[in-house]
Amino acid sequence: MTAKEATGPKRVCLWAETPEQRHHIESRLPHYRRSLIPTFCQGQELADMIKTDGVDGIIFYSEKVSLVKITLHLLEDQCPSCSRFVVCTRRNDGPYRSYEGFPPTILREEESPETWADRIERAVLVNQWLARPEFRMILPRLRTIPSLPETHRRIVEALHDPQFELERVARIVARDVGLTVHLLKVVNSAALGLAHPIHSIPNAIALVGATRLQSLVMSAWAFSFADEKMCRGFSPVAEWKHALAVAQTAEKLARECHAKPAIIEFAFITGLLHDVGKVMLAANSPEAYAGILVLAKKQPQPLWQTETQVLGYSHAEVGGCLLGLWGLDLPIVQAVSIHHQPGLATSEELSPAKLVFDAN
C-alpha cells in the first residue's frame, strides 16, 4: 500500500448518539477531503455495511461507553482495515486508553480541527498497512511492543501543546535517566558542532526544539529495543550513528535547496527515524532478520528489496506503520514509509522522502 493509494476519495462514517453530536463532528471537519456519511447501524449490521461499502473509518460520539466498546471489538475482529475513532475529552478518555485490544484513535474535544484531520488520515494510512496479510504475521508484536512508556508518552503529549512549558517538559525528561543521557549525548555530539558542552536538560531542550525533542524521545525508545547480541549482523550503535548522520545531511540538503522551514524540520526528523523499522524487525524476529541480512549481502540488490522478497514488506513500511501508531505527523509517517521510493510522494514540492533518499 503506497501513500498515493491510501489517500483516495473514500468515506468516513459518523456514528453519533444525537443529531446535535453528528452536526458537531461535521462542523469540526468542514473542509475534510473524505465524505462524512452518517450511519445508525449497530452490531453485525454495522460490520456488514462497512465491509460492503469499503468504509475507511468510523467516528463514534456517544456517552454509551459500554456499547461503543462492544462495537469497537466487533469491528476490530471483522473489519481490521476500518480505522476506529472516538470523540471524547481528556477527562473521560480513560475507558478507551485502557481498552483491551488495538485501541481506537482518540479525537479530543480540546484539539483543533486540523489535528483531527491529520490524525484521521494517519490512522487510515496505518490501518491500510495493518490489514495486509503479510503484515498480520507481525501484527501482535507491532501492536504491543512499540507502545510508548508513560514517561515518553507524557513528554510527547506535553510537546503537542503549542504553549508547552520548557521547565515542565524538562522535569519529565529528568525522571528518566536513560532518556536524559540519550538527549545530552545527542546535543553534545559532533554532529551539532557546539562550542561548549551542554549539561542542563532545559538548555538541551531549548537547543533542539519541541519537534526534534519529540523525535529524539521516540528514537531513544525504539533503539532501546534492539540488543547487539540478539540479532547477528545488526548493530544498534552503528544504526543510531547512521540515523543521526542521515538526519544532519538531509537537513543540510534541504537548506541548500532553500526548502520551506517545515520541510527542513521534517527532513531532519525523517532522517533520524527512517530506519526505525529495522530496529523493530531485529528486535521482534532476530533469527529471521539475521538470515535476511546474510541473504542481502549475497544479492545484487538493496536490503529493503530483500526484505520485501522474503517478508512481503520492507523496514520502511514497518517504520512508517510504527510511527503512525506513535502519533507522528502524517508527512513524516509517509516519508519514512517510502524513503527508498521517493517517487511515490504525493506532493510535487521537495519532499522529505527525496531528501532522506539522497542523504541515505
mmCIF file of N, CA and C in Angstrom, residues 212-338:
data_model
loop_
_atom_site.group_PDB
_atom_site.id
_atom_site.type_symbol
_atom_site.label_atom_id
_atom_site.label_comp_id
_atom_site.label_asym_id
_atom_site.label_seq_id
_atom_site.Cartn_x
_atom_site.Cartn_y
_atom_site.Cartn_z
ATOM 1 N N ARG A 212 11.917 18.394 17.367
ATOM 2 C CA ARG A 212 13.046 17.467 17.341
ATOM 3 C C ARG A 212 13.144 16.674 18.636
ATOM 4 N N LEU A 213 12.776 17.315 19.742
ATOM 5 C CA LEU A 213 12.800 16.587 21.003
ATOM 6 C C LEU A 213 11.838 15.403 20.940
ATOM 7 N N GLN A 214 10.684 15.623 20.343
ATOM 8 C CA GLN A 214 9.709 14.542 20.195
ATOM 9 C C GLN A 214 10.311 13.370 19.417
ATOM 10 N N SER A 215 11.014 13.666 18.322
ATOM 11 C CA SER A 215 11.608 12.600 17.521
ATOM 12 C C SER A 215 12.752 11.919 18.266
ATOM 13 N N LEU A 216 13.506 12.688 19.061
ATOM 14 C CA LEU A 216 14.589 12.104 19.847
ATOM 15 C C LEU A 216 14.044 11.176 20.926
ATOM 16 N N VAL A 217 12.933 11.568 21.545
ATOM 17 C CA VAL A 217 12.295 10.724 22.555
ATOM 18 C C VAL A 217 11.884 9.395 21.940
ATOM 19 N N MET A 218 11.282 9.457 20.766
ATOM 20 C CA MET A 218 10.808 8.235 20.118
ATOM 21 C C MET A 218 11.961 7.374 19.610
ATOM 22 N N SER A 219 13.007 8.018 19.082
ATOM 23 C CA SER A 219 14.146 7.237 18.598
ATOM 24 C C SER A 219 14.857 6.553 19.754
ATOM 25 N N ALA A 220 14.944 7.240 20.904
ATOM 26 C CA ALA A 220 15.580 6.642 22.080
ATOM 27 C C ALA A 220 14.827 5.392 22.505
ATOM 28 N N TRP A 221 13.508 5.463 22.482
ATOM 29 C CA TRP A 221 12.689 4.305 22.868
ATOM 30 C C TRP A 221 12.843 3.177 21.847
ATOM 31 N N ALA A 222 12.804 3.529 20.574
ATOM 32 C CA ALA A 222 12.900 2.499 19.532
ATOM 33 C C ALA A 222 14.243 1.776 19.582
ATOM 34 N N PHE A 223 15.326 2.533 19.660
ATOM 35 C CA PHE A 223 16.647 1.912 19.621
ATOM 36 C C PHE A 223 16.959 1.133 20.897
ATOM 37 N N SER A 224 16.198 1.366 21.961
ATOM 38 C CA SER A 224 16.425 0.612 23.195
ATOM 39 C C SER A 224 15.945 -0.824 23.069
ATOM 40 N N PHE A 225 15.143 -1.125 22.038
ATOM 41 C CA PHE A 225 14.610 -2.472 21.863
ATOM 42 C C PHE A 225 15.664 -3.461 21.366
ATOM 43 N N ALA A 226 16.566 -2.973 20.539
ATOM 44 C CA ALA A 226 17.498 -3.885 19.868
ATOM 45 C C ALA A 226 18.738 -4.127 20.705
ATOM 46 N N ASP A 227 19.114 -5.378 20.795
ATOM 47 C CA ASP A 227 20.323 -5.787 21.500
ATOM 48 C C ASP A 227 21.285 -6.370 20.470
ATOM 49 N N GLU A 228 22.523 -5.897 20.495
ATOM 50 C CA GLU A 228 23.510 -6.340 19.512
ATOM 51 C C GLU A 228 23.714 -7.853 19.554
ATOM 52 N N LYS A 229 23.549 -8.446 20.728
ATOM 53 C CA LYS A 229 23.739 -9.886 20.874
ATOM 54 C C LYS A 229 22.507 -10.660 20.392
ATOM 55 N N MET A 230 21.380 -9.964 20.288
ATOM 56 C CA MET A 230 20.127 -10.623 19.956
ATOM 57 C C MET A 230 20.032 -10.986 18.474
ATOM 58 N N CYS A 231 20.487 -10.078 17.607
ATOM 59 C CA CYS A 231 20.361 -10.278 16.157
ATOM 60 C C CYS A 231 21.744 -10.172 15.523
ATOM 61 N N ARG A 232 22.266 -11.290 15.053
ATOM 62 C CA ARG A 232 23.595 -11.301 14.438
ATOM 63 C C ARG A 232 23.629 -10.413 13.199
ATOM 64 N N GLY A 233 24.674 -9.606 13.107
ATOM 65 C CA GLY A 233 24.833 -8.759 11.935
ATOM 66 C C GLY A 233 24.139 -7.420 12.037
ATOM 67 N N PHE A 234 23.421 -7.184 13.165
ATOM 68 C CA PHE A 234 22.715 -5.912 13.343
ATOM 69 C C PHE A 234 23.317 -5.177 14.529
ATOM 70 N N SER A 235 23.764 -3.945 14.300
ATOM 71 C CA SER A 235 24.387 -3.147 15.354
ATOM 72 C C SER A 235 23.543 -1.905 15.647
ATOM 73 N N PRO A 236 22.846 -1.872 16.782
ATOM 74 C CA PRO A 236 22.057 -0.688 17.147
ATOM 75 C C PRO A 236 22.900 0.577 17.216
ATOM 76 N N VAL A 237 24.120 0.449 17.709
ATOM 77 C CA VAL A 237 25.004 1.620 17.821
ATOM 78 C C VAL A 237 25.327 2.174 16.441
ATOM 79 N N ALA A 238 25.687 1.287 15.516
ATOM 80 C CA ALA A 238 26.005 1.726 14.153
ATOM 81 C C ALA A 238 24.768 2.319 13.483
ATOM 82 N N GLU A 239 23.600 1.707 13.716
ATOM 83 C CA GLU A 239 22.362 2.208 13.121
ATOM 84 C C GLU A 239 22.025 3.600 13.647
ATOM 85 N N TRP A 240 22.248 3.817 14.957
ATOM 86 C CA TRP A 240 21.962 5.129 15.526
ATOM 87 C C TRP A 240 22.875 6.199 14.921
ATOM 88 N N LYS A 241 24.176 5.887 14.801
ATOM 89 C CA LYS A 241 25.112 6.842 14.204
ATOM 90 C C LYS A 241 24.720 7.151 12.766
ATOM 91 N N HIS A 242 24.300 6.102 12.045
ATOM 92 C CA HIS A 242 23.863 6.290 10.659
ATOM 93 C C HIS A 242 22.620 7.178 10.610
ATOM 94 N N ALA A 243 21.667 6.936 11.511
ATOM 95 C CA ALA A 243 20.428 7.715 11.530
ATOM 96 C C ALA A 243 20.709 9.194 11.776
ATOM 97 N N LEU A 244 21.591 9.478 12.735
ATOM 98 C CA LEU A 244 21.921 10.875 13.049
ATOM 99 C C LEU A 244 22.646 11.533 11.886
ATOM 100 N N ALA A 245 23.527 10.794 11.223
ATOM 101 C CA ALA A 245 24.247 11.342 10.072
ATOM 102 C C ALA A 245 23.301 11.646 8.917
ATOM 103 N N VAL A 246 22.360 10.741 8.660
ATOM 104 C CA VAL A 246 21.381 10.955 7.591
ATOM 105 C C VAL A 246 20.496 12.157 7.923
ATOM 106 N N ALA A 247 20.107 12.278 9.190
ATOM 107 C CA ALA A 247 19.269 13.412 9.599
ATOM 108 C C ALA A 247 19.981 14.738 9.345
ATOM 109 N N GLN A 248 21.241 14.807 9.749
ATOM 110 C CA GLN A 248 22.007 16.040 9.558
ATOM 111 C C GLN A 248 22.204 16.345 8.077
ATOM 112 N N THR A 249 22.471 15.315 7.290
ATOM 113 C CA THR A 249 22.709 15.519 5.855
ATOM 114 C C THR A 249 21.430 15.928 5.144
ATOM 115 N N ALA A 250 20.313 15.289 5.510
ATOM 116 C CA ALA A 250 19.031 15.634 4.894
ATOM 117 C C ALA A 250 18.657 17.079 5.203
ATOM 118 N N GLU A 251 18.914 17.503 6.435
ATOM 119 C CA GLU A 251 18.640 18.888 6.803
ATOM 120 C C GLU A 251 19.528 19.842 5.991
ATOM 121 N N LYS A 252 20.786 19.497 5.830
ATOM 122 C CA LYS A 252 21.709 20.339 5.072
ATOM 123 C C LYS A 252 21.263 20.458 3.620
ATOM 124 N N LEU A 253 20.868 19.338 3.027
ATOM 125 C CA LEU A 253 20.384 19.362 1.639
ATOM 126 C C LEU A 253 19.138 20.234 1.506
ATOM 127 N N ALA A 254 18.251 20.134 2.495
ATOM 128 C CA ALA A 254 17.022 20.934 2.464
ATOM 129 C C ALA A 254 17.338 22.418 2.509
ATOM 130 N N ARG A 255 18.299 22.796 3.343
ATOM 131 C CA ARG A 255 18.677 24.209 3.436
ATOM 132 C C ARG A 255 19.331 24.680 2.141
ATOM 133 N N GLU A 256 20.169 23.826 1.554
ATOM 134 C CA GLU A 256 20.824 24.196 0.302
ATOM 135 C C GLU A 256 19.814 24.372 -0.829
ATOM 136 N N CYS A 257 18.689 23.656 -0.745
ATOM 137 C CA CYS A 257 17.631 23.771 -1.758
ATOM 138 C C CYS A 257 16.633 24.873 -1.413
ATOM 139 N N HIS A 258 16.907 25.616 -0.334
ATOM 140 C CA HIS A 258 16.022 26.703 0.117
ATOM 141 C C HIS A 258 14.598 26.201 0.346
ATOM 142 N N ALA A 259 14.492 25.033 0.979
ATOM 143 C CA ALA A 259 13.187 24.448 1.271
ATOM 144 C C ALA A 259 12.477 25.256 2.355
ATOM 145 N N LYS A 260 11.175 25.063 2.441
ATOM 146 C CA LYS A 260 10.393 25.735 3.474
ATOM 147 C C LYS A 260 10.835 25.228 4.849
ATOM 148 N N PRO A 261 10.674 26.056 5.897
ATOM 149 C CA PRO A 261 11.085 25.641 7.243
ATOM 150 C C PRO A 261 10.484 24.299 7.673
ATOM 151 N N ALA A 262 9.209 24.064 7.333
ATOM 152 C CA ALA A 262 8.565 22.808 7.727
ATOM 153 C C ALA A 262 9.236 21.622 7.056
ATOM 154 N N ILE A 263 9.625 21.770 5.786
ATOM 155 C CA ILE A 263 10.292 20.684 5.066
ATOM 156 C C ILE A 263 11.669 20.415 5.664
ATOM 157 N N ILE A 264 12.372 21.474 6.056
ATOM 158 C CA ILE A 264 13.689 21.315 6.681
ATOM 159 C C ILE A 264 13.564 20.503 7.968
ATOM 160 N N GLU A 265 12.551 20.839 8.762
ATOM 161 C CA GLU A 265 12.342 20.143 10.027
ATOM 162 C C GLU A 265 11.940 18.685 9.790
ATOM 163 N N PHE A 266 11.016 18.472 8.845
ATOM 164 C CA PHE A 266 10.574 17.110 8.526
ATOM 165 C C PHE A 266 11.733 16.276 7.975
ATOM 166 N N ALA A 267 12.621 16.908 7.223
ATOM 167 C CA ALA A 267 13.763 16.184 6.651
ATOM 168 C C ALA A 267 14.661 15.647 7.763
ATOM 169 N N PHE A 268 14.918 16.474 8.758
ATOM 170 C CA PHE A 268 15.749 16.035 9.882
ATOM 171 C C PHE A 268 15.095 14.883 10.630
ATOM 172 N N ILE A 269 13.823 15.039 10.969
ATOM 173 C CA ILE A 269 13.126 14.025 11.766
ATOM 174 C C ILE A 269 12.987 12.723 10.986
ATOM 175 N N THR A 270 12.642 12.828 9.689
ATOM 176 C CA THR A 270 12.532 11.634 8.858
ATOM 177 C C THR A 270 13.875 10.915 8.783
ATOM 178 N N GLY A 271 14.955 11.688 8.641
ATOM 179 C CA GLY A 271 16.281 11.088 8.601
ATOM 180 C C GLY A 271 16.614 10.369 9.889
ATOM 181 N N LEU A 272 16.265 10.962 11.005
ATOM 182 C CA LEU A 272 16.551 10.360 12.305
ATOM 183 C C LEU A 272 15.782 9.054 12.513
ATOM 184 N N LEU A 273 14.567 8.986 11.969
ATOM 185 C CA LEU A 273 13.698 7.841 12.224
ATOM 186 C C LEU A 273 13.525 6.919 11.014
ATOM 187 N N HIS A 274 14.251 7.171 9.917
ATOM 188 C CA HIS A 274 13.949 6.451 8.675
ATOM 189 C C HIS A 274 14.165 4.950 8.763
ATOM 190 N N ASP A 275 15.077 4.490 9.603
ATOM 191 C CA ASP A 275 15.366 3.052 9.698
ATOM 192 C C ASP A 275 14.855 2.422 10.985
ATOM 193 N N VAL A 276 13.889 3.074 11.633
ATOM 194 C CA VAL A 276 13.361 2.528 12.879
ATOM 195 C C VAL A 276 12.712 1.167 12.644
ATOM 196 N N GLY A 277 12.246 0.923 11.413
ATOM 197 C CA GLY A 277 11.659 -0.378 11.085
ATOM 198 C C GLY A 277 12.672 -1.508 11.187
ATOM 199 N N LYS A 278 13.934 -1.213 10.855
ATOM 200 C CA LYS A 278 14.984 -2.232 11.011
ATOM 201 C C LYS A 278 15.112 -2.657 12.476
ATOM 202 N N VAL A 279 15.051 -1.676 13.370
ATOM 203 C CA VAL A 279 15.168 -1.966 14.791
ATOM 204 C C VAL A 279 14.033 -2.884 15.237
ATOM 205 N N MET A 280 12.817 -2.602 14.769
ATOM 206 C CA MET A 280 11.674 -3.421 15.153
ATOM 207 C C MET A 280 11.807 -4.842 14.622
ATOM 208 N N LEU A 281 12.263 -4.982 13.389
ATOM 209 C CA LEU A 281 12.427 -6.319 12.807
ATOM 210 C C LEU A 281 13.526 -7.093 13.533
ATOM 211 N N ALA A 282 14.625 -6.413 13.848
ATOM 212 C CA ALA A 282 15.725 -7.074 14.554
ATOM 213 C C ALA A 282 15.323 -7.464 15.966
ATOM 214 N N ALA A 283 14.500 -6.643 16.613
ATOM 215 C CA ALA A 283 14.095 -6.922 17.986
ATOM 216 C C ALA A 283 13.006 -7.981 18.063
ATOM 217 N N ASN A 284 12.076 -7.964 17.100
ATOM 218 C CA ASN A 284 10.934 -8.874 17.139
ATOM 219 C C ASN A 284 11.231 -10.250 16.555
ATOM 220 N N SER A 285 12.036 -10.295 15.518
ATOM 221 C CA SER A 285 12.348 -11.560 14.850
ATOM 222 C C SER A 285 13.853 -11.647 14.591
ATOM 223 N N PRO A 286 14.657 -11.725 15.651
ATOM 224 C CA PRO A 286 16.118 -11.647 15.495
ATOM 225 C C PRO A 286 16.721 -12.726 14.601
ATOM 226 N N GLU A 287 16.272 -13.961 14.741
ATOM 227 C CA GLU A 287 16.848 -15.037 13.934
ATOM 228 C C GLU A 287 16.467 -14.879 12.464
ATOM 229 N N ALA A 288 15.195 -14.602 12.218
ATOM 230 C CA ALA A 288 14.738 -14.440 10.837
ATOM 231 C C ALA A 288 15.404 -13.236 10.181
ATOM 232 N N TYR A 289 15.530 -12.136 10.936
ATOM 233 C CA TYR A 289 16.123 -10.939 10.341
ATOM 234 C C TYR A 289 17.622 -11.106 10.123
ATOM 235 N N ALA A 290 18.276 -11.858 11.001
ATOM 236 C CA ALA A 290 19.702 -12.148 10.801
ATOM 237 C C ALA A 290 19.900 -12.896 9.496
ATOM 238 N N GLY A 291 18.972 -13.808 9.190
ATOM 239 C CA GLY A 291 19.032 -14.537 7.927
ATOM 240 C C GLY A 291 18.845 -13.627 6.733
ATOM 241 N N ILE A 292 17.946 -12.646 6.864
ATOM 242 C CA ILE A 292 17.712 -11.689 5.779
ATOM 243 C C ILE A 292 18.956 -10.836 5.544
ATOM 244 N N LEU A 293 19.619 -10.431 6.627
ATOM 245 C CA LEU A 293 20.844 -9.633 6.500
ATOM 246 C C LEU A 293 21.935 -10.405 5.771
ATOM 247 N N VAL A 294 22.056 -11.698 6.078
ATOM 248 C CA VAL A 294 23.046 -12.539 5.400
ATOM 249 C C VAL A 294 22.691 -12.674 3.923
ATOM 250 N N LEU A 295 21.417 -12.934 3.643
ATOM 251 C CA LEU A 295 20.971 -13.097 2.259
ATOM 252 C C LEU A 295 21.182 -11.816 1.450
ATOM 253 N N ALA A 296 20.916 -10.652 2.079
ATOM 254 C CA ALA A 296 21.051 -9.366 1.385
ATOM 255 C C ALA A 296 22.482 -9.126 0.918
ATOM 256 N N LYS A 297 23.451 -9.586 1.713
ATOM 257 C CA LYS A 297 24.855 -9.395 1.340
ATOM 258 C C LYS A 297 25.242 -10.231 0.118
ATOM 259 N N LYS A 298 24.490 -11.283 -0.142
ATOM 260 C CA LYS A 298 24.804 -12.173 -1.259
ATOM 261 C C LYS A 298 24.068 -11.775 -2.540
ATOM 262 N N GLN A 299 23.118 -10.851 -2.423
ATOM 263 C CA GLN A 299 22.302 -10.498 -3.585
ATOM 264 C C GLN A 299 22.660 -9.106 -4.102
ATOM 265 N N PRO A 300 22.578 -8.930 -5.416
ATOM 266 C CA PRO A 300 22.896 -7.616 -6.015
ATOM 267 C C PRO A 300 21.708 -6.662 -5.955
ATOM 268 N N GLN A 301 21.163 -6.459 -4.767
ATOM 269 C CA GLN A 301 20.023 -5.552 -4.594
ATOM 270 C C GLN A 301 20.046 -4.977 -3.182
ATOM 271 N N PRO A 302 19.369 -3.853 -2.959
ATOM 272 C CA PRO A 302 19.357 -3.225 -1.633
ATOM 273 C C PRO A 302 18.664 -4.120 -0.600
ATOM 274 N N LEU A 303 18.961 -3.851 0.670
ATOM 275 C CA LEU A 303 18.379 -4.627 1.756
ATOM 276 C C LEU A 303 16.860 -4.588 1.726
ATOM 277 N N TRP A 304 16.273 -3.412 1.464
ATOM 278 C CA TRP A 304 14.814 -3.304 1.527
ATOM 279 C C TRP A 304 14.136 -4.190 0.487
ATOM 280 N N GLN A 305 14.799 -4.419 -0.647
ATOM 281 C CA GLN A 305 14.216 -5.304 -1.648
ATOM 282 C C GLN A 305 14.307 -6.761 -1.218
ATOM 283 N N THR A 306 15.384 -7.130 -0.535
ATOM 284 C CA THR A 306 15.500 -8.486 0.002
ATOM 285 C C THR A 306 14.447 -8.712 1.088
ATOM 286 N N GLU A 307 14.228 -7.708 1.925
ATOM 287 C CA GLU A 307 13.176 -7.806 2.947
ATOM 288 C C GLU A 307 11.822 -8.060 2.306
ATOM 289 N N THR A 308 11.516 -7.295 1.259
ATOM 290 C CA THR A 308 10.235 -7.438 0.574
ATOM 291 C C THR A 308 10.127 -8.807 -0.078
ATOM 292 N N GLN A 309 11.224 -9.278 -0.616
ATOM 293 C CA GLN A 309 11.256 -10.591 -1.274
ATOM 294 C C GLN A 309 10.931 -11.706 -0.269
ATOM 295 N N VAL A 310 11.467 -11.590 0.951
ATOM 296 C CA VAL A 310 11.276 -12.634 1.960
ATOM 297 C C VAL A 310 9.997 -12.441 2.769
ATOM 298 N N LEU A 311 9.735 -11.191 3.180
ATOM 299 C CA LEU A 311 8.637 -10.918 4.104
ATOM 300 C C LEU A 311 7.358 -10.436 3.439
ATOM 301 N N GLY A 312 7.520 -9.782 2.284
ATOM 302 C CA GLY A 312 6.358 -9.161 1.648
ATOM 303 C C GLY A 312 6.232 -7.698 1.990
ATOM 304 N N TYR A 313 7.118 -7.188 2.810
ATOM 305 C CA TYR A 313 7.150 -5.772 3.176
ATOM 306 C C TYR A 313 8.577 -5.442 3.573
ATOM 307 N N SER A 314 8.887 -4.134 3.653
ATOM 308 C CA SER A 314 10.246 -3.714 3.991
ATOM 309 C C SER A 314 10.271 -2.986 5.330
ATOM 310 N N HIS A 315 11.484 -2.728 5.815
ATOM 311 C CA HIS A 315 11.618 -1.995 7.071
ATOM 312 C C HIS A 315 11.035 -0.591 6.953
ATOM 313 N N ALA A 316 10.991 -0.048 5.734
ATOM 314 C CA ALA A 316 10.436 1.296 5.554
ATOM 315 C C ALA A 316 8.951 1.313 5.901
ATOM 316 N N GLU A 317 8.218 0.303 5.443
ATOM 317 C CA GLU A 317 6.784 0.240 5.743
ATOM 318 C C GLU A 317 6.534 -0.057 7.215
ATOM 319 N N VAL A 318 7.349 -0.941 7.793
ATOM 320 C CA VAL A 318 7.227 -1.233 9.223
ATOM 321 C C VAL A 318 7.465 0.039 10.031
ATOM 322 N N GLY A 319 8.485 0.799 9.648
ATOM 323 C CA GLY A 319 8.784 2.039 10.351
ATOM 324 C C GLY A 319 7.660 3.052 10.233
ATOM 325 N N GLY A 320 7.116 3.210 9.023
ATOM 326 C CA GLY A 320 6.001 4.133 8.839
ATOM 327 C C GLY A 320 4.802 3.734 9.674
ATOM 328 N N CYS A 321 4.521 2.439 9.693
ATOM 329 C CA CYS A 321 3.405 1.917 10.479
ATOM 330 C C CYS A 321 3.614 2.206 11.962
ATOM 331 N N LEU A 322 4.798 1.937 12.463
ATOM 332 C CA LEU A 322 5.116 2.158 13.870
ATOM 333 C C LEU A 322 4.972 3.625 14.251
ATOM 334 N N LEU A 323 5.519 4.521 13.426
ATOM 335 C CA LEU A 323 5.459 5.949 13.736
ATOM 336 C C LEU A 323 4.031 6.462 13.653
ATOM 337 N N GLY A 324 3.234 5.859 12.765
ATOM 338 C CA GLY A 324 1.823 6.220 12.712
ATOM 339 C C GLY A 324 1.110 5.834 13.994
ATOM 340 N N LEU A 325 1.419 4.645 14.516
ATOM 341 C CA LEU A 325 0.838 4.206 15.782
ATOM 342 C C LEU A 325 1.277 5.106 16.931
ATOM 343 N N TRP A 326 2.495 5.644 16.823
ATOM 344 C CA TRP A 326 3.004 6.521 17.875
ATOM 345 C C TRP A 326 2.494 7.953 17.745
ATOM 346 N N GLY A 327 1.832 8.269 16.641
ATOM 347 C CA GLY A 327 1.213 9.582 16.517
ATOM 348 C C GLY A 327 2.060 10.670 15.908
ATOM 349 N N LEU A 328 3.094 10.321 15.127
ATOM 350 C CA LEU A 328 3.870 11.366 14.469
ATOM 351 C C LEU A 328 3.068 12.002 13.338
ATOM 352 N N ASP A 329 3.500 13.185 12.919
ATOM 353 C CA ASP A 329 2.813 13.903 11.857
ATOM 354 C C ASP A 329 2.762 13.069 10.581
ATOM 355 N N LEU A 330 1.665 13.188 9.850
ATOM 356 C CA LEU A 330 1.438 12.394 8.645
ATOM 357 C C LEU A 330 2.567 12.533 7.624
ATOM 358 N N PRO A 331 3.099 13.742 7.343
ATOM 359 C CA PRO A 331 4.199 13.839 6.363
ATOM 360 C C PRO A 331 5.413 13.000 6.738
ATOM 361 N N ILE A 332 5.698 12.884 8.053
ATOM 362 C CA ILE A 332 6.836 12.079 8.495
ATOM 363 C C ILE A 332 6.534 10.597 8.328
ATOM 364 N N VAL A 333 5.324 10.188 8.696
ATOM 365 C CA VAL A 333 4.907 8.789 8.543
ATOM 366 C C VAL A 333 5.019 8.363 7.086
ATOM 367 N N GLN A 334 4.503 9.198 6.189
ATOM 368 C CA GLN A 334 4.540 8.877 4.759
ATOM 369 C C GLN A 334 5.976 8.857 4.237
ATOM 370 N N ALA A 335 6.772 9.845 4.656
ATOM 371 C CA ALA A 335 8.152 9.934 4.159
ATOM 372 C C ALA A 335 8.983 8.733 4.592
ATOM 373 N N VAL A 336 8.839 8.316 5.840
ATOM 374 C CA VAL A 336 9.584 7.143 6.324
ATOM 375 C C VAL A 336 9.166 5.907 5.543
ATOM 376 N N SER A 337 7.875 5.766 5.262
ATOM 377 C CA SER A 337 7.373 4.560 4.600
ATOM 378 C C SER A 337 7.846 4.433 3.160
ATOM 379 N N ILE A 338 8.240 5.545 2.530
ATOM 380 C CA ILE A 338 8.650 5.489 1.110
ATOM 381 C C ILE A 338 10.059 6.044 0.918
#
